Amino acid sequence: MAFSFSACWQCGQPVSGISCPACRTLQSPPAGFFTFFGIPERLSIDNADLQKRFYDLSRQFHPDRFTRNSERERQYSLEATAILNDGYRTLRDPVKRAEYVLKQHGLDIGEQRSKNVPPELLEEVFELNMALEEMREGDESVRPQLDAARERFRGMLADVDGELEVQFRTFDEGQDVLPKIRATLNRRRYIQNLVSEIEQIAWAPSR
Ligand SMILES: [Zn+2]
């Protein structure tokens, strides 16, 4: 993804960036986060570099700098700031970043349906649900079991994150692994939900 060349709305000179090189007028900001930040579409990102770009661009497009400019430029600076903040939140987080790239490629991750239990977890999830049910009914004796389950699932999350890192690098090398990444993200979300559920029920503040 790169800027497409267009004519400056103010002076008509060709523009490929966010401000016109000839008259420095602010142009309509690109909506794509990678384009906006001036980085190639990658799943492995240098967060320190991203942060530096974020601060530079924030200064460059800060609405305070455009108070004396035309209405159109003031509007563009507001739009640019909104895209910038949204883009930074999305790109600095590996999971959100991957979900964003999937969406850009038409692979929407959608809402994980709770019935889609990963097959290798079927038995474990069945037992977990029984223990959670007992805990809800006030049976404290299942607490150690829930504790252990929580630790196990957290370990699985760490493994999944390791898998994601490898898949991210494979994508960045040019291989089409997005469907695999989507499957890994779905699995991650499923396990994350299990951990949250255990924590809500077993570690909720006592009533
Ligand atoms: Zn211009």
mmCIF file of N, CA and C in Angstrom, residues 115-160:
data_model
loop_
_atom_site.group_PDB
_atom_site.id
_atom_site.type_symbol
_atom_site.label_atom_id
_atom_site.label_comp_id
_atom_site.label_asym_id
_atom_site.label_seq_id
_atom_site.Cartn_x
_atom_site.Cartn_y
_atom_site.Cartn_z
ATOM 1 N N LYS A 115 -19.913 -21.955 21.149
ATOM 2 C CA LYS A 115 -20.105 -23.391 20.926
ATOM 3 C C LYS A 115 -18.960 -24.004 20.113
ATOM 4 N N ASN A 116 -18.173 -23.154 19.469
ATOM 5 C CA ASN A 116 -17.059 -23.673 18.673
ATOM 6 C C ASN A 116 -15.864 -24.025 19.547
ATOM 7 N N VAL A 117 -15.971 -25.099 20.289
ATOM 8 C CA VAL A 117 -14.866 -25.500 21.154
ATOM 9 C C VAL A 117 -13.782 -26.126 20.293
ATOM 10 N N PRO A 118 -12.520 -25.650 20.422
ATOM 11 C CA PRO A 118 -11.451 -26.335 19.689
ATOM 12 C C PRO A 118 -11.454 -27.817 20.109
ATOM 13 N N PRO A 119 -11.436 -28.743 19.145
ATOM 14 C CA PRO A 119 -11.620 -30.169 19.439
ATOM 15 C C PRO A 119 -10.688 -30.692 20.533
ATOM 16 N N GLU A 120 -9.433 -30.225 20.547
ATOM 17 C CA GLU A 120 -8.473 -30.734 21.528
ATOM 18 C C GLU A 120 -8.796 -30.259 22.947
ATOM 19 N N LEU A 121 -9.743 -29.314 23.049
ATOM 20 C CA LEU A 121 -10.080 -28.792 24.381
ATOM 21 C C LEU A 121 -11.429 -29.304 24.880
ATOM 22 N N LEU A 122 -12.097 -30.100 24.055
ATOM 23 C CA LEU A 122 -13.471 -30.517 24.374
ATOM 24 C C LEU A 122 -13.611 -31.059 25.789
ATOM 25 N N GLU A 123 -12.759 -32.039 26.105
ATOM 26 C CA GLU A 123 -12.883 -32.700 27.392
ATOM 27 C C GLU A 123 -12.612 -31.731 28.539
ATOM 28 N N GLU A 124 -11.548 -30.959 28.368
ATOM 29 C CA GLU A 124 -11.143 -30.021 29.397
ATOM 30 C C GLU A 124 -12.225 -28.958 29.648
ATOM 31 N N VAL A 125 -12.832 -28.489 28.562
ATOM 32 C CA VAL A 125 -13.865 -27.466 28.687
ATOM 33 C C VAL A 125 -15.111 -28.054 29.357
ATOM 34 N N PHE A 126 -15.396 -29.302 29.044
ATOM 35 C CA PHE A 126 -16.532 -29.983 29.672
ATOM 36 C C PHE A 126 -16.331 -30.033 31.187
ATOM 37 N N GLU A 127 -15.148 -30.449 31.608
ATOM 38 C CA GLU A 127 -14.865 -30.530 33.041
ATOM 39 C C GLU A 127 -14.848 -29.153 33.698
ATOM 40 N N LEU A 128 -14.320 -28.201 32.969
ATOM 41 C CA LEU A 128 -14.281 -26.840 33.496
ATOM 42 C C LEU A 128 -15.697 -26.332 33.748
ATOM 43 N N ASN A 129 -16.578 -26.558 32.788
ATOM 44 C CA ASN A 129 -17.949 -26.074 32.940
ATOM 45 C C ASN A 129 -18.640 -26.708 34.145
ATOM 46 N N MET A 130 -18.346 -27.984 34.388
ATOM 47 C CA MET A 130 -18.915 -28.639 35.570
ATOM 48 C C MET A 130 -18.412 -27.967 36.847
ATOM 49 N N ALA A 131 -17.100 -27.730 36.883
ATOM 50 C CA ALA A 131 -16.508 -27.116 38.077
ATOM 51 C C ALA A 131 -17.054 -25.701 38.283
ATOM 52 N N LEU A 132 -17.208 -24.968 37.172
ATOM 53 C CA LEU A 132 -17.732 -23.600 37.280
ATOM 54 C C LEU A 132 -19.154 -23.617 37.818
ATOM 55 N N GLU A 133 -19.908 -24.602 37.369
ATOM 56 C CA GLU A 133 -21.291 -24.735 37.820
ATOM 57 C C GLU A 133 -21.326 -24.983 39.340
ATOM 58 N N GLU A 134 -20.441 -25.873 39.793
ATOM 59 C CA GLU A 134 -20.387 -26.165 41.231
ATOM 60 C C GLU A 134 -19.968 -24.930 42.021
ATOM 61 N N MET A 135 -19.014 -24.207 41.458
ATOM 62 C CA MET A 135 -18.543 -22.988 42.125
ATOM 63 C C MET A 135 -19.685 -21.980 42.239
ATOM 64 N N ARG A 136 -20.466 -21.860 41.172
ATOM 65 C CA ARG A 136 -21.607 -20.931 41.183
ATOM 66 C C ARG A 136 -22.604 -21.303 42.275
ATOM 67 N N GLU A 137 -22.688 -22.611 42.523
ATOM 68 C CA GLU A 137 -23.630 -23.065 43.553
ATOM 69 C C GLU A 137 -23.006 -22.998 44.938
ATOM 70 N N GLY A 138 -21.785 -22.466 45.007
ATOM 71 C CA GLY A 138 -21.176 -22.234 46.310
ATOM 72 C C GLY A 138 -20.256 -23.338 46.807
ATOM 73 N N ASP A 139 -19.931 -24.281 45.930
ATOM 74 C CA ASP A 139 -19.046 -25.373 46.348
ATOM 75 C C ASP A 139 -17.582 -24.947 46.226
ATOM 76 N N GLU A 140 -16.998 -24.559 47.375
ATOM 77 C CA GLU A 140 -15.627 -24.033 47.387
ATOM 78 C C GLU A 140 -14.577 -25.117 47.111
ATOM 79 N N SER A 141 -14.979 -26.379 47.211
ATOM 80 C CA SER A 141 -13.987 -27.462 47.068
ATOM 81 C C SER A 141 -13.427 -27.538 45.643
ATOM 82 N N VAL A 142 -14.099 -26.933 44.681
ATOM 83 C CA VAL A 142 -13.590 -26.991 43.304
ATOM 84 C C VAL A 142 -12.586 -25.875 43.014
ATOM 85 N N ARG A 143 -12.362 -25.021 44.002
ATOM 86 C CA ARG A 143 -11.471 -23.869 43.765
ATOM 87 C C ARG A 143 -10.070 -24.269 43.298
ATOM 88 N N PRO A 144 -9.433 -25.267 43.965
ATOM 89 C CA PRO A 144 -8.089 -25.659 43.486
ATOM 90 C C PRO A 144 -8.109 -26.156 42.038
ATOM 91 N N GLN A 145 -9.169 -26.841 41.685
ATOM 92 C CA GLN A 145 -9.305 -27.338 40.308
ATOM 93 C C GLN A 145 -9.401 -26.155 39.324
ATOM 94 N N LEU A 146 -10.159 -25.138 39.705
ATOM 95 C CA LEU A 146 -10.301 -23.962 38.846
ATOM 96 C C LEU A 146 -8.980 -23.197 38.765
ATOM 97 N N ASP A 147 -8.302 -23.143 39.912
ATOM 98 C CA ASP A 147 -6.995 -22.497 39.963
ATOM 99 C C ASP A 147 -6.037 -23.146 38.961
ATOM 100 N N ALA A 148 -6.022 -24.475 39.001
ATOM 101 C CA ALA A 148 -5.131 -25.231 38.116
ATOM 102 C C ALA A 148 -5.529 -25.035 36.651
ATOM 103 N N ALA A 149 -6.835 -25.041 36.405
ATOM 104 C CA ALA A 149 -7.320 -24.864 35.028
ATOM 105 C C ALA A 149 -6.901 -23.490 34.499
ATOM 106 N N ARG A 150 -7.033 -22.488 35.371
ATOM 107 C CA ARG A 150 -6.669 -21.129 34.965
ATOM 108 C C ARG A 150 -5.190 -21.061 34.578
ATOM 109 N N GLU A 151 -4.351 -21.696 35.406
ATOM 110 C CA GLU A 151 -2.925 -21.699 35.092
ATOM 111 C C GLU A 151 -2.640 -22.406 33.773
ATOM 112 N N ARG A 152 -3.336 -23.533 33.556
ATOM 113 C CA ARG A 152 -3.132 -24.289 32.320
ATOM 114 C C ARG A 152 -3.525 -23.457 31.097
ATOM 115 N N PHE A 153 -4.685 -22.802 31.196
ATOM 116 C CA PHE A 153 -5.142 -22.009 30.048
ATOM 117 C C PHE A 153 -4.245 -20.797 29.815
ATOM 118 N N ARG A 154 -3.724 -20.255 30.911
ATOM 119 C CA ARG A 154 -2.803 -19.125 30.722
ATOM 120 C C ARG A 154 -1.517 -19.589 30.043
ATOM 121 N N GLY A 155 -1.090 -20.783 30.368
ATOM 122 C CA GLY A 155 0.071 -21.364 29.685
ATOM 123 C C GLY A 155 -0.205 -21.558 28.202
ATOM 124 N N MET A 156 -1.445 -22.021 27.912
ATOM 125 C CA MET A 156 -1.827 -22.199 26.504
ATOM 126 C C MET A 156 -1.814 -20.876 25.761
ATOM 127 N N LEU A 157 -2.257 -19.810 26.445
ATOM 128 C CA LEU A 157 -2.253 -18.489 25.811
ATOM 129 C C LEU A 157 -0.839 -18.074 25.437
ATOM 130 N N ALA A 158 0.102 -18.347 26.338
ATOM 131 C CA ALA A 158 1.496 -18.000 26.056
ATOM 132 C C ALA A 158 1.993 -18.787 24.838
ATOM 133 N N ASP A 159 1.582 -20.078 24.757
ATOM 134 C CA ASP A 159 1.973 -20.886 23.590
ATOM 135 C C ASP A 159 1.380 -20.327 22.308
ATOM 136 N N VAL A 160 0.091 -19.946 22.396
ATOM 137 C CA VAL A 160 -0.584 -19.397 21.220
ATOM 138 C C VAL A 160 0.112 -18.116 20.762
#
